[in-house]
């Protein structure tokens, strides 16, 4: 029987170029059905300043979809297939070395209006029946038409906004005709949300004051000490993970994609959970949780199942640095002529320090052991 050696046909983008998305996908196609395709077979090619996480590989046979999420920054992002010998077809290994996939261009910078200036006539006082304005944007945009502008009139001025003509992708001429009466005539841009750059970013106002809607609150454990965002279930929507100090848990709240979150699901941690991070610690393409536990001097590793649930924690022992404030009473390490020793008296205002002693560092007295 003659065996056919499998090869990579393409690794092509599913999303458009450029894009402002935070999740993009590639389709990896092989010459025939293969097995053994997983996240370790791919490598991200990130430009400086671009961050991303390879989160999921799905599919079977000859076609697989590779999803990359948590994208930040601006620049290029590529996906390469690394032939490490694990992909095969009925035992016949994949042929060839590294295969470079298509490159996505990431653009998260929104355009804005640079200026709207009168182009003609040159003089501001005229009896012309037609006036032309030049609208300049910070970068190439589309969707500019007469409905994006309004006339600012005083006195008895009558006029009609007749035409918008592109000079370039970022410069447009706006013509106002059939002008009658006396007074002033200006042109304003109305942001209707239809003007956007090639990546889909809509207009913004530079240096605009910060503006937020009223807060929405979501229940956690007690008390919450830190929070991170991450896509823990691979649906492309940001979720919340919160550490709860007294509850000795982390709360996972799945995002709905509209700024709201589902009720928490809690998972046990060590004692005194104070911080958490999301990352793929075992290379299976699924987000895991790593929690720092202050009072048990451990980190808890909760391996993700890829569906918003996590395996039971694995605790790794740690050691508290002296300069990290713990729970409990504090004392001071004093230096004496006979050598360092721990003074069990907490220094308070008004207590004189003996001339033969000097403060080296303060420590949690509960960590000290007598010899």
XYZ file of C-alpha atoms in Angstrom:
371
model
C 0.000 0.000 0.000
C 1.395 3.384 -1.020
C 1.210 5.954 1.791
C 0.743 9.605 0.917
C 2.806 12.057 2.959
C 0.600 14.848 4.409
C 1.568 18.499 3.914
C 0.293 21.891 5.032
C -1.749 23.551 2.291
C -2.454 26.917 3.952
C -2.814 28.813 7.226
C -5.205 31.610 6.255
C -6.986 34.306 8.201
C -10.704 34.043 8.856
C -10.969 37.702 9.896
C -10.507 40.750 7.650
C -7.323 42.803 7.283
C -6.915 45.208 9.014
C -9.007 44.583 12.111
C -9.720 46.142 15.485
C -10.948 42.863 16.982
C -9.411 41.397 20.129
C -9.982 37.832 18.905
C -8.905 36.562 15.470
C -8.864 33.127 13.854
C -6.900 31.243 11.241
C -7.879 28.141 9.258
C -5.111 25.567 8.931
C -5.675 23.253 5.967
C -3.759 20.046 5.267
C -3.491 17.979 2.094
C -5.318 15.100 3.768
C -6.878 14.138 7.092
C -4.408 14.345 9.961
C -4.403 13.904 13.734
C -2.272 15.246 16.585
C -3.029 18.915 15.872
C -2.992 20.989 19.078
C -1.887 24.464 20.308
C 1.734 23.340 20.699
C 1.938 22.972 16.908
C 1.495 26.719 16.383
C 3.490 29.807 17.237
C 2.491 33.459 17.254
C 4.586 35.993 15.338
C 3.909 39.238 17.208
C 5.175 42.690 16.340
C 6.643 44.816 19.134
C 3.862 46.098 21.360
C 1.337 43.432 20.344
C 0.083 40.970 22.950
C -2.058 37.873 22.339
C -2.796 34.379 23.635
C -3.312 31.284 21.506
C -6.422 29.945 23.194
C -7.997 27.164 21.158
C -7.582 24.693 18.283
C -10.719 23.015 16.971
C -11.563 20.864 13.963
C -10.719 17.472 12.552
C -9.713 15.753 9.351
C -7.892 18.124 7.033
C -9.212 21.452 8.388
C -8.581 23.059 11.792
C -9.444 26.485 13.240
C -6.910 28.231 15.472
C -8.280 31.000 17.726
C -6.133 33.738 19.237
C -7.689 36.052 21.838
C -6.795 38.728 24.378
C -5.198 40.805 21.615
C -3.784 44.196 22.588
C -1.658 46.799 20.852
C -1.197 47.829 17.228
C 0.909 46.219 14.536
C 1.089 42.819 12.912
C 0.203 39.393 14.234
C 0.990 36.198 12.364
C 0.459 32.509 13.015
C 3.031 29.899 12.022
C 2.703 26.122 12.089
C 5.687 24.445 13.737
C 6.230 20.886 12.547
C 7.356 19.150 15.736
C 6.648 15.637 14.454
C 3.349 15.086 16.276
C 0.991 15.743 13.332
C 0.512 12.633 11.208
C -1.806 10.789 8.848
C -2.215 7.135 9.759
C 1.254 7.171 11.259
C 2.928 9.050 8.413
C 4.428 12.268 9.769
C 3.713 15.689 8.334
C 6.211 16.757 5.705
C 8.077 20.061 5.726
C 9.290 22.422 8.400
C 7.763 25.650 9.689
C 4.861 26.973 7.606
C 4.236 30.720 7.886
C 0.579 31.682 7.887
C -1.094 34.920 6.817
C -0.419 38.047 8.850
C -3.153 40.167 10.442
C -2.774 43.927 10.840
C -4.100 45.152 14.182
C -5.434 48.698 14.455
C -7.034 49.835 17.702
C -6.411 53.559 17.112
C -9.590 55.526 16.447
C -9.704 58.362 13.882
C -10.734 61.924 14.730
C -11.486 65.198 12.956
C -8.341 67.320 12.593
C -10.037 70.404 11.116
C -12.939 71.804 9.094
C -11.713 74.907 7.249
C -13.219 77.125 4.582
C -11.586 76.361 1.225
C -13.314 78.893 -1.020
C -13.963 81.737 -1.273
C -10.722 82.919 0.354
C -12.318 85.868 2.144
C -14.623 85.349 5.089
C -16.906 88.199 3.898
C -18.372 87.394 0.516
C -21.611 87.451 -1.443
C -20.864 84.073 -3.046
C -23.725 81.648 -3.609
C -21.470 78.615 -3.029
C -18.959 77.930 -0.226
C -16.637 74.939 0.022
C -15.129 73.548 3.217
C -12.285 71.042 3.663
C -12.791 68.351 6.331
C -9.555 66.617 7.351
C -9.387 63.403 9.394
C -6.415 61.958 11.309
C -6.333 58.826 9.133
C -8.150 57.312 6.136
C -11.870 56.882 6.802
C -14.982 55.739 4.974
C -18.680 56.455 5.363
C -18.414 60.258 4.961
C -21.522 61.766 3.310
C -23.709 64.926 3.573
C -25.705 63.495 6.488
C -22.547 63.676 8.624
C -22.549 67.506 8.508
C -24.859 70.292 9.625
C -24.981 74.006 8.770
C -24.545 76.610 11.514
C -26.483 79.703 10.338
C -27.271 83.104 11.793
C -29.376 85.994 10.490
C -31.431 85.325 7.382
C -28.991 82.887 5.784
C -30.491 80.129 3.679
C -28.327 77.374 2.169
C -28.240 73.747 1.069
C -25.486 71.239 1.808
C -25.199 69.672 -1.619
C -22.120 67.494 -1.991
C -19.227 65.699 -0.235
C -16.281 64.873 -2.499
C -13.205 62.870 -1.389
C -9.861 64.535 -2.104
C -8.097 61.584 -0.489
C -9.104 58.890 2.023
C -8.565 61.352 4.876
C -9.540 64.694 3.239
C -13.025 65.600 1.973
C -14.486 68.706 0.303
C -17.972 69.705 1.486
C -19.928 72.017 -0.856
C -22.707 74.327 0.350
C -24.779 75.925 -2.438
C -27.812 78.137 -3.068
C -26.769 80.568 -0.335
C -29.133 83.491 0.230
C -29.668 86.237 2.831
C -27.248 87.868 5.237
C -25.488 86.549 8.325
C -22.861 83.902 9.072
C -22.527 80.373 7.746
C -20.478 77.605 9.365
C -20.120 73.829 8.964
C -20.127 71.289 11.809
C -19.568 67.543 11.732
C -22.177 65.357 13.410
C -20.815 62.021 14.611
C -23.523 59.552 13.577
C -21.295 56.515 14.115
C -21.083 55.754 10.387
C -17.621 57.223 9.806
C -14.883 54.714 10.589
C -11.364 53.738 9.578
C -10.467 50.649 7.558
C -10.264 48.518 10.711
C -13.747 49.572 11.851
C -12.743 52.070 14.560
C -15.280 54.903 14.783
C -14.554 58.579 15.420
C -13.400 59.851 18.798
C -12.906 63.325 20.217
C -9.237 63.884 21.190
C -8.632 64.890 24.819
C -12.324 64.556 25.600
C -13.114 64.406 29.338
C -13.607 60.918 30.750
C -17.232 59.906 30.879
C -18.661 56.739 32.402
C -22.125 55.361 33.018
C -23.256 54.633 36.564
C -21.655 51.585 38.164
C -23.103 48.095 37.952
C -22.145 45.792 40.843
C -21.802 42.021 40.917
C -21.610 39.816 44.015
C -18.279 38.198 44.973
C -16.893 36.421 48.034
C -15.597 38.327 51.086
C -13.683 40.528 50.818
C -12.586 40.807 47.188
C -8.871 41.667 47.031
C -7.994 41.639 43.317
C -9.591 41.153 39.906
C -8.355 40.252 36.424
C -10.106 39.914 33.086
C -9.642 37.012 30.706
C -11.565 34.734 28.369
C -11.784 31.629 30.558
C -14.308 29.704 28.424
C -12.993 30.500 24.937
C -16.077 32.317 23.630
C -14.159 35.489 22.743
C -15.831 37.504 25.540
C -13.940 38.881 28.543
C -14.775 37.300 31.909
C -13.917 38.346 35.478
C -11.849 36.383 38.002
C -11.823 37.739 41.590
C -9.849 36.621 44.664
C -11.770 36.501 47.954
C -9.463 36.770 50.992
C -11.636 35.548 53.881
C -13.661 33.145 51.727
C -10.456 31.418 50.500
C -11.939 31.243 47.005
C -11.814 32.751 43.541
C -15.020 33.908 41.867
C -15.427 33.400 38.116
C -18.070 35.565 36.428
C -18.680 34.879 32.743
C -19.135 37.938 30.554
C -22.230 38.468 28.419
C -20.371 40.729 26.000
C -22.391 43.834 26.878
C -20.744 44.946 30.109
C -22.764 42.590 32.302
C -21.696 39.314 33.891
C -23.338 36.089 35.013
C -23.532 35.189 38.735
C -20.266 33.976 40.212
C -19.021 30.411 40.374
C -16.499 29.908 43.174
C -13.478 27.623 43.396
C -11.476 26.827 46.522
C -7.973 28.275 46.963
C -5.412 28.312 49.748
C -5.821 30.493 52.836
C -6.000 34.222 52.208
C -6.248 34.500 48.406
C -4.870 37.929 47.468
C -4.083 37.919 43.736
C -4.740 35.877 40.598
C -3.555 35.654 37.020
C -4.938 33.848 33.967
C -2.645 31.866 31.665
C -2.118 28.523 29.990
C 0.344 26.891 32.401
C 0.227 23.348 30.970
C 0.199 24.118 27.245
C -3.175 22.545 26.428
C -4.608 25.759 24.972
C -7.036 26.254 27.868
C -6.821 29.177 30.319
C -5.773 28.218 33.860
C -5.810 30.179 37.125
C -2.822 30.812 39.383
C -3.664 32.268 42.821
C -1.317 33.679 45.475
C -2.404 32.766 49.033
C -0.964 35.103 51.648
C -1.752 33.247 54.877
C -0.834 29.729 53.710
C 2.325 30.865 51.868
C 1.252 28.950 48.741
C 0.156 29.445 45.170
C -2.875 27.504 43.952
C -2.890 26.249 40.356
C -6.381 25.545 38.994
C -6.188 23.869 35.581
C -8.944 24.975 33.199
C -11.290 22.576 31.433
C -11.978 25.121 28.665
C -15.648 25.459 29.599
C -15.520 27.906 32.559
C -14.798 25.117 35.084
C -11.477 24.311 36.718
C -9.884 21.245 38.269
C -9.247 21.214 42.011
C -6.310 23.354 43.107
C -2.724 22.135 43.326
C -0.952 24.023 46.106
C 2.692 24.935 45.698
C 4.590 26.007 48.856
C 6.081 29.473 49.020
C 7.957 31.640 51.464
C 6.826 35.089 52.538
C 9.385 37.830 51.837
C 10.234 39.895 54.894
C 9.089 43.101 53.259
C 5.615 41.799 52.379
C 3.102 42.918 55.064
C 1.313 39.798 56.407
C -1.632 39.434 58.702
C -0.718 39.441 62.397
C 1.503 41.333 64.797
C 4.694 43.065 63.792
C 8.039 43.321 65.556
C 11.448 44.621 64.565
C 14.731 42.837 63.923
C 17.388 44.600 65.998
C 21.142 44.384 65.619
C 23.128 44.006 68.829
C 26.891 43.680 69.359
C 26.459 39.939 69.935
C 24.628 39.518 66.595
C 21.127 39.840 65.132
C 18.233 38.882 67.332
C 14.479 39.338 67.372
C 13.045 41.705 69.918
C 9.552 40.568 70.791
C 8.565 44.077 71.877
C 6.847 46.074 69.155
C 8.429 49.523 68.929
C 5.890 52.230 69.599
C 6.150 56.034 69.607
C 7.920 57.156 72.763
C 9.988 53.986 73.264
C 13.700 54.756 73.177
C 15.959 52.538 71.111
C 19.078 51.485 73.076
C 22.297 52.933 71.694
C 23.671 49.422 71.162
C 20.769 48.435 68.876
C 19.711 49.538 65.394
C 16.667 48.616 63.285
C 17.401 46.277 60.378
C 13.884 45.294 59.281
C 10.490 44.683 60.754
C 9.070 41.157 60.514
C 5.977 39.157 61.445
C 6.790 37.782 64.886
C 4.772 34.670 64.168
C 7.365 33.682 61.548
C 10.284 33.741 63.993
C 11.457 30.577 65.722
C 13.742 30.403 68.714
C 17.010 28.469 68.489
